[in-house]
Amino acid sequence: MKVYIVRHGITEWNKLRRIQGHTDIPLSTEGIQLAQKTAHGMAGIPFTKAFSSPLSRAFQTAEIILQGRGIPVETDERLAEINFGLYEGMRCIEPGRTVPPDFDNFFGDSAHYTPPAGGETLASVIRRGTEFLRELFLREDLQDDTILIAAHGCIIRGMLYYFREVPLSEFWGTGVPKNCAVSIAESAVPHPVLLEEDVLFY
C-alpha cells in the first residue's frame, strides 16, 4: 500500500489568514488552479482509492486530482480539520487581528495550546489522525492499493505522528504544510514508513 496525503488548495480565508477549522470554506479560484496543477503533476500516480475530509475544500481538491479517473472519494470525519470553536473566522495576523494573544501557542508553543470554548485539543487531533492511518494500513483489502487522502494542515501533522515519536512541542515539525503539499508513506514490515514529507507536484 502506498499513501499520498495532500493538503487542500488555497481558500479565500487562507489568503485573509482567517481561522477556518471546521468552517466549510470552498476553494478559491486560485485554489482550484493550484489543485489542477497538482493533478497534472500527479497524473502518473496510479491511484485506486481515495479518502477525504468531509469539508469541501479538501473534497474539491481530491476530486480535481482524480478528475477523469472514475475513482469515488470516500469521506471520513476523522480527516476534518481541528475544531477551533470560538476562534473560527477570526483573523490571526495584523492588520485587523481579532484572535486573542493566547492563540499564538497554537503554532509557537504547541505543548501549551489551550483550545477555546467548543474547540479541540491537539491531542484529540493526533488521536483521530493516527487512528485513521492505523486502521487503513491494517486493511487487508487495500494492501495493493495506491491511495489519495485529502485533508488539512493540522490534521495532516496529527496523522504524521503515526510514523514518529516526538513531544507535542514538536507537533508542527518544519511548519504548516503548503497548500497542496503531499506527504507519502507506504506499508512495510514491521511498521509503515514515511517516505517523503511536504512534496510539491506543482
PDB file of C-alpha atoms in Angstrom:
ATOM      1  CA  MET A   1       0.000   0.000   0.000  1.00  0.00           C
ATOM      2  CA  LYS A   2       1.207   3.470  -0.873  1.00  0.00           C
ATOM      3  CA  VAL A   3      -0.488   6.551   0.561  1.00  0.00           C
ATOM      4  CA  TYR A   4      -0.358  10.165  -0.645  1.00  0.00           C
ATOM      5  CA  ILE A   5      -1.658  12.676   1.909  1.00  0.00           C
ATOM      6  CA  VAL A   6      -2.411  16.068   0.319  1.00  0.00           C
ATOM      7  CA  ARG A   7      -3.387  19.327   1.950  1.00  0.00           C
ATOM      8  CA  HIS A   8      -6.250  21.165   0.267  1.00  0.00           C
ATOM      9  CA  GLY A   9      -5.790  24.054  -2.168  1.00  0.00           C
ATOM     10  CA  ILE A  10      -5.980  27.718  -1.217  1.00  0.00           C
ATOM     11  CA  THR A  11      -9.190  29.343   0.037  1.00  0.00           C
ATOM     12  CA  GLU A  12     -10.121  32.998   0.453  1.00  0.00           C
ATOM     13  CA  TRP A  13      -9.807  32.559   4.215  1.00  0.00           C
ATOM     14  CA  ASN A  14      -6.271  31.224   3.770  1.00  0.00           C
ATOM     15  CA  LYS A  15      -5.326  34.436   1.990  1.00  0.00           C
ATOM     16  CA  LEU A  16      -7.040  36.578   4.631  1.00  0.00           C
ATOM     17  CA  ARG A  17      -5.451  34.483   7.408  1.00  0.00           C
ATOM     18  CA  ARG A  18      -8.809  33.747   8.935  1.00  0.00           C
ATOM     19  CA  ILE A  19      -9.033  30.660  11.126  1.00  0.00           C
ATOM     20  CA  GLN A  20     -11.001  28.006   9.212  1.00  0.00           C
ATOM     21  CA  GLY A  21     -11.042  24.839  11.262  1.00  0.00           C
ATOM     22  CA  HIS A  22     -14.447  23.178  10.899  1.00  0.00           C
ATOM     23  CA  THR A  23     -15.893  26.130   8.970  1.00  0.00           C
ATOM     24  CA  ASP A  24     -16.665  24.869   5.469  1.00  0.00           C
ATOM     25  CA  ILE A  25     -14.882  27.283   3.136  1.00  0.00           C
ATOM     26  CA  PRO A  26     -14.588  26.205  -0.534  1.00  0.00           C
ATOM     27  CA  LEU A  27     -11.507  26.554  -2.697  1.00  0.00           C
ATOM     28  CA  SER A  28     -10.889  29.954  -4.237  1.00  0.00           C
ATOM     29  CA  THR A  29     -10.222  30.320  -7.973  1.00  0.00           C
ATOM     30  CA  GLU A  30      -6.525  30.264  -7.136  1.00  0.00           C
ATOM     31  CA  GLY A  31      -7.061  27.151  -5.015  1.00  0.00           C
ATOM     32  CA  ILE A  32      -8.792  25.348  -7.876  1.00  0.00           C
ATOM     33  CA  GLN A  33      -5.924  26.248 -10.196  1.00  0.00           C
ATOM     34  CA  LEU A  34      -3.367  25.003  -7.669  1.00  0.00           C
ATOM     35  CA  ALA A  35      -5.237  21.702  -7.330  1.00  0.00           C
ATOM     36  CA  GLN A  36      -5.320  21.406 -11.124  1.00  0.00           C
ATOM     37  CA  LYS A  37      -1.559  21.944 -11.314  1.00  0.00           C
ATOM     38  CA  THR A  38      -1.115  19.323  -8.611  1.00  0.00           C
ATOM     39  CA  ALA A  39      -3.360  16.946 -10.562  1.00  0.00           C
ATOM     40  CA  HIS A  40      -1.131  17.420 -13.606  1.00  0.00           C
ATOM     41  CA  GLY A  41       1.968  16.722 -11.511  1.00  0.00           C
ATOM     42  CA  MET A  42       0.385  13.577 -10.048  1.00  0.00           C
ATOM     43  CA  ALA A  43      -1.044  12.314 -13.341  1.00  0.00           C
ATOM     44  CA  GLY A  44       1.347   9.377 -13.447  1.00  0.00           C
ATOM     45  CA  ILE A  45       0.443   8.068  -9.993  1.00  0.00           C
ATOM     46  CA  PRO A  46      -1.902   5.053 -10.353  1.00  0.00           C
ATOM     47  CA  PHE A  47      -4.462   5.891  -7.657  1.00  0.00           C
ATOM     48  CA  THR A  48      -7.026   3.183  -6.933  1.00  0.00           C
ATOM     49  CA  LYS A  49      -8.739   4.519  -3.792  1.00  0.00           C
ATOM     50  CA  ALA A  50      -9.414   7.923  -2.213  1.00  0.00           C
ATOM     51  CA  PHE A  51     -10.440   9.310   1.153  1.00  0.00           C
ATOM     52  CA  SER A  52     -11.147  12.902   2.138  1.00  0.00           C
ATOM     53  CA  SER A  53     -12.197  15.180   4.916  1.00  0.00           C
ATOM     54  CA  PRO A  54     -15.910  15.974   4.544  1.00  0.00           C
ATOM     55  CA  LEU A  55     -15.069  19.699   4.327  1.00  0.00           C
ATOM     56  CA  SER A  56     -15.476  20.996   0.790  1.00  0.00           C
ATOM     57  CA  ARG A  57     -12.001  22.496   0.369  1.00  0.00           C
ATOM     58  CA  ALA A  58     -10.407  19.066   0.844  1.00  0.00           C
ATOM     59  CA  PHE A  59     -13.098  17.132  -1.020  1.00  0.00           C
ATOM     60  CA  GLN A  60     -12.824  19.509  -4.006  1.00  0.00           C
ATOM     61  CA  THR A  61      -9.056  19.061  -4.034  1.00  0.00           C
ATOM     62  CA  ALA A  62      -9.409  15.271  -4.136  1.00  0.00           C
ATOM     63  CA  GLU A  63     -11.997  15.418  -6.916  1.00  0.00           C
ATOM     64  CA  ILE A  64      -9.802  17.701  -9.019  1.00  0.00           C
ATOM     65  CA  ILE A  65      -6.721  15.493  -8.600  1.00  0.00           C
ATOM     66  CA  LEU A  66      -8.770  12.415  -9.537  1.00  0.00           C
ATOM     67  CA  GLN A  67     -10.767  14.008 -12.351  1.00  0.00           C
ATOM     68  CA  GLY A  68     -11.423  11.575 -15.177  1.00  0.00           C
ATOM     69  CA  ARG A  69     -10.211   8.518 -13.248  1.00  0.00           C
ATOM     70  CA  GLY A  70     -13.602   7.251 -12.113  1.00  0.00           C
ATOM     71  CA  ILE A  71     -12.468   6.860  -8.505  1.00  0.00           C
ATOM     72  CA  PRO A  72     -15.090   7.799  -5.881  1.00  0.00           C
ATOM     73  CA  VAL A  73     -13.934   9.867  -2.915  1.00  0.00           C
ATOM     74  CA  GLU A  74     -14.966   8.433   0.456  1.00  0.00           C
ATOM     75  CA  THR A  75     -15.275  10.932   3.314  1.00  0.00           C
ATOM     76  CA  ASP A  76     -14.238  10.280   6.896  1.00  0.00           C
ATOM     77  CA  GLU A  77     -14.968  12.658   9.781  1.00  0.00           C
ATOM     78  CA  ARG A  78     -11.586  11.855  11.322  1.00  0.00           C
ATOM     79  CA  LEU A  79      -9.902  13.689   8.434  1.00  0.00           C
ATOM     80  CA  ALA A  80     -11.652  17.008   9.173  1.00  0.00           C
ATOM     81  CA  GLU A  81      -9.561  19.937  10.342  1.00  0.00           C
ATOM     82  CA  ILE A  82      -9.138  20.764  14.024  1.00  0.00           C
ATOM     83  CA  ASN A  83     -12.150  22.493  15.541  1.00  0.00           C
ATOM     84  CA  PHE A  84     -11.231  25.990  16.740  1.00  0.00           C
ATOM     85  CA  GLY A  85     -14.528  26.645  18.490  1.00  0.00           C
ATOM     86  CA  LEU A  86     -14.994  30.353  19.238  1.00  0.00           C
ATOM     87  CA  TYR A  87     -11.848  31.231  17.253  1.00  0.00           C
ATOM     88  CA  GLU A  88     -13.352  30.134  13.925  1.00  0.00           C
ATOM     89  CA  GLY A  89     -13.451  33.004  11.461  1.00  0.00           C
ATOM     90  CA  MET A  90     -11.122  35.226  13.472  1.00  0.00           C
ATOM     91  CA  ARG A  91      -8.156  36.856  11.774  1.00  0.00           C
ATOM     92  CA  CYS A  92      -4.816  35.708  13.194  1.00  0.00           C
ATOM     93  CA  ILE A  93      -2.389  38.352  11.857  1.00  0.00           C
ATOM     94  CA  GLU A  94      -2.167  42.123  11.691  1.00  0.00           C
ATOM     95  CA  PRO A  95      -3.654  44.314  10.398  1.00  0.00           C
ATOM     96  CA  GLY A  96      -7.068  43.582  11.799  1.00  0.00           C
ATOM     97  CA  ARG A  97      -6.127  40.696  14.082  1.00  0.00           C
ATOM     98  CA  THR A  98      -9.121  39.565  16.152  1.00  0.00           C
ATOM     99  CA  VAL A  99      -7.892  36.336  17.744  1.00  0.00           C
ATOM    100  CA  PRO A 100      -6.731  36.586  21.404  1.00  0.00           C
ATOM    101  CA  PRO A 101      -2.980  36.532  22.222  1.00  0.00           C
ATOM    102  CA  ASP A 102      -3.135  33.000  23.640  1.00  0.00           C
ATOM    103  CA  PHE A 103      -3.775  31.640  20.147  1.00  0.00           C
ATOM    104  CA  ASP A 104      -0.073  32.201  19.408  1.00  0.00           C
ATOM    105  CA  ASN A 105       0.663  28.999  21.323  1.00  0.00           C
ATOM    106  CA  PHE A 106      -1.069  27.012  18.597  1.00  0.00           C
ATOM    107  CA  PHE A 107       1.918  27.464  16.297  1.00  0.00           C
ATOM    108  CA  GLY A 108       4.602  28.837  18.619  1.00  0.00           C
ATOM    109  CA  ASP A 109       4.254  26.665  21.728  1.00  0.00           C
ATOM    110  CA  SER A 110       2.081  23.699  20.794  1.00  0.00           C
ATOM    111  CA  ALA A 111       2.598  21.883  24.097  1.00  0.00           C
ATOM    112  CA  HIS A 112       0.805  24.731  25.875  1.00  0.00           C
ATOM    113  CA  TYR A 113      -2.001  25.367  23.384  1.00  0.00           C
ATOM    114  CA  THR A 114      -5.358  25.545  25.145  1.00  0.00           C
ATOM    115  CA  PRO A 115      -8.390  25.482  22.843  1.00  0.00           C
ATOM    116  CA  PRO A 116     -11.217  27.983  23.350  1.00  0.00           C
ATOM    117  CA  ALA A 117     -14.787  27.036  24.218  1.00  0.00           C
ATOM    118  CA  GLY A 118     -16.014  24.466  21.729  1.00  0.00           C
ATOM    119  CA  GLY A 119     -12.503  23.862  20.446  1.00  0.00           C
ATOM    120  CA  GLU A 120     -10.424  20.709  20.135  1.00  0.00           C
ATOM    121  CA  THR A 121      -7.071  19.805  21.658  1.00  0.00           C
ATOM    122  CA  LEU A 122      -4.047  18.826  19.597  1.00  0.00           C
ATOM    123  CA  ALA A 123      -4.031  15.513  21.467  1.00  0.00           C
ATOM    124  CA  SER A 124      -7.500  14.823  20.056  1.00  0.00           C
ATOM    125  CA  VAL A 125      -6.322  15.633  16.535  1.00  0.00           C
ATOM    126  CA  ILE A 126      -3.375  13.267  16.914  1.00  0.00           C
ATOM    127  CA  ARG A 127      -5.627  10.542  18.270  1.00  0.00           C
ATOM    128  CA  ARG A 128      -8.124  10.566  15.413  1.00  0.00           C
ATOM    129  CA  GLY A 129      -5.488  11.097  12.729  1.00  0.00           C
ATOM    130  CA  THR A 130      -3.303   8.217  13.848  1.00  0.00           C
ATOM    131  CA  GLU A 131      -6.356   6.020  14.401  1.00  0.00           C
ATOM    132  CA  PHE A 132      -7.415   6.578  10.794  1.00  0.00           C
ATOM    133  CA  LEU A 133      -3.983   5.643   9.433  1.00  0.00           C
ATOM    134  CA  ARG A 134      -3.632   2.638  11.719  1.00  0.00           C
ATOM    135  CA  GLU A 135      -6.946   1.237  10.523  1.00  0.00           C
ATOM    136  CA  LEU A 136      -6.079   1.994   6.903  1.00  0.00           C
ATOM    137  CA  PHE A 137      -2.731   0.210   6.966  1.00  0.00           C
ATOM    138  CA  LEU A 138      -4.338  -2.830   8.598  1.00  0.00           C
ATOM    139  CA  ARG A 139      -6.954  -3.252   5.870  1.00  0.00           C
ATOM    140  CA  GLU A 140      -6.108  -6.443   4.020  1.00  0.00           C
ATOM    141  CA  ASP A 141      -8.315  -5.472   1.062  1.00  0.00           C
ATOM    142  CA  LEU A 142      -6.180  -2.375   0.375  1.00  0.00           C
ATOM    143  CA  GLN A 143      -2.662  -3.782   0.686  1.00  0.00           C
ATOM    144  CA  ASP A 144      -2.006  -3.456  -3.056  1.00  0.00           C
ATOM    145  CA  ASP A 145      -3.686  -0.063  -3.458  1.00  0.00           C
ATOM    146  CA  THR A 146      -2.337   3.418  -4.128  1.00  0.00           C
ATOM    147  CA  ILE A 147      -4.404   5.772  -2.002  1.00  0.00           C
ATOM    148  CA  LEU A 148      -5.056   9.527  -2.064  1.00  0.00           C
ATOM    149  CA  ILE A 149      -6.016  11.218   1.203  1.00  0.00           C
ATOM    150  CA  ALA A 150      -7.142  14.864   1.081  1.00  0.00           C
ATOM    151  CA  ALA A 151      -7.116  16.720   4.372  1.00  0.00           C
ATOM    152  CA  HIS A 152      -5.884  19.852   6.195  1.00  0.00           C
ATOM    153  CA  GLY A 153      -2.693  21.252   7.680  1.00  0.00           C
ATOM    154  CA  CYS A 154      -3.255  20.461  11.344  1.00  0.00           C
ATOM    155  CA  ILE A 155      -4.832  17.028  10.930  1.00  0.00           C
ATOM    156  CA  ILE A 156      -2.058  16.063   8.500  1.00  0.00           C
ATOM    157  CA  ARG A 157       0.558  16.911  11.116  1.00  0.00           C
ATOM    158  CA  GLY A 158      -1.516  14.888  13.580  1.00  0.00           C
ATOM    159  CA  MET A 159      -1.574  11.935  11.184  1.00  0.00           C
ATOM    160  CA  LEU A 160       2.183  12.011  10.783  1.00  0.00           C
ATOM    161  CA  TYR A 161       2.518  11.269  14.490  1.00  0.00           C
ATOM    162  CA  TYR A 162       1.747   7.706  13.421  1.00  0.00           C
ATOM    163  CA  PHE A 163       5.249   7.465  11.980  1.00  0.00           C
ATOM    164  CA  ARG A 164       7.340   9.133  14.655  1.00  0.00           C
ATOM    165  CA  GLU A 165       7.615   9.684  18.361  1.00  0.00           C
ATOM    166  CA  VAL A 166       8.158  13.350  19.155  1.00  0.00           C
ATOM    167  CA  PRO A 167       6.967  15.585  22.003  1.00  0.00           C
ATOM    168  CA  LEU A 168       3.907  17.750  21.466  1.00  0.00           C
ATOM    169  CA  SER A 169       6.214  20.777  21.412  1.00  0.00           C
ATOM    170  CA  GLU A 170       7.437  19.491  18.011  1.00  0.00           C
ATOM    171  CA  PHE A 171       3.940  18.981  16.612  1.00  0.00           C
ATOM    172  CA  TRP A 172       4.479  21.244  13.589  1.00  0.00           C
ATOM    173  CA  GLY A 173       7.897  19.887  12.620  1.00  0.00           C
ATOM    174  CA  THR A 174       9.058  22.057   9.722  1.00  0.00           C
ATOM    175  CA  GLY A 175       5.879  24.150   9.907  1.00  0.00           C
ATOM    176  CA  VAL A 176       2.437  24.202   8.347  1.00  0.00           C
ATOM    177  CA  PRO A 177       2.436  22.285   5.043  1.00  0.00           C
ATOM    178  CA  LYS A 178       1.875  24.464   1.987  1.00  0.00           C
ATOM    179  CA  ASN A 179      -1.426  24.219   0.181  1.00  0.00           C
ATOM    180  CA  CYS A 180      -1.452  21.047  -1.948  1.00  0.00           C
ATOM    181  CA  ALA A 181       1.784  19.790  -0.353  1.00  0.00           C
ATOM    182  CA  VAL A 182       1.915  15.979  -0.255  1.00  0.00           C
ATOM    183  CA  SER A 183       3.341  13.533   2.281  1.00  0.00           C
ATOM    184  CA  ILE A 184       3.998   9.999   1.039  1.00  0.00           C
ATOM    185  CA  ALA A 185       4.010   6.775   3.072  1.00  0.00           C
ATOM    186  CA  GLU A 186       3.922   3.068   2.373  1.00  0.00           C
ATOM    187  CA  SER A 187       3.220  -0.148   4.218  1.00  0.00           C
ATOM    188  CA  ALA A 188       6.276  -2.028   5.426  1.00  0.00           C
ATOM    189  CA  VAL A 189       7.283  -4.644   7.986  1.00  0.00           C
ATOM    190  CA  PRO A 190       7.176  -4.241  10.930  1.00  0.00           C
ATOM    191  CA  HIS A 191       5.660  -0.760  10.605  1.00  0.00           C
ATOM    192  CA  PRO A 192       4.595   1.563   7.754  1.00  0.00           C
ATOM    193  CA  VAL A 193       7.170   4.215   6.871  1.00  0.00           C
ATOM    194  CA  LEU A 194       7.014   7.884   5.909  1.00  0.00           C
ATOM    195  CA  LEU A 195       8.937   8.260   2.643  1.00  0.00           C
ATOM    196  CA  GLU A 196       8.629  11.992   1.928  1.00  0.00           C
ATOM    197  CA  GLU A 197       7.024  14.998   3.549  1.00  0.00           C
ATOM    198  CA  ASP A 198       5.565  18.179   2.060  1.00  0.00           C
ATOM    199  CA  VAL A 199       6.420  17.379  -1.558  1.00  0.00           C
ATOM    200  CA  LEU A 200       5.067  19.806  -4.159  1.00  0.00           C
ATOM    201  CA  PHE A 201       3.830  18.495  -7.500  1.00  0.00           C
ATOM    202  CA  TYR A 202       3.303  21.953  -8.992  1.00  0.00           C
TER     203      TYR A 202
END
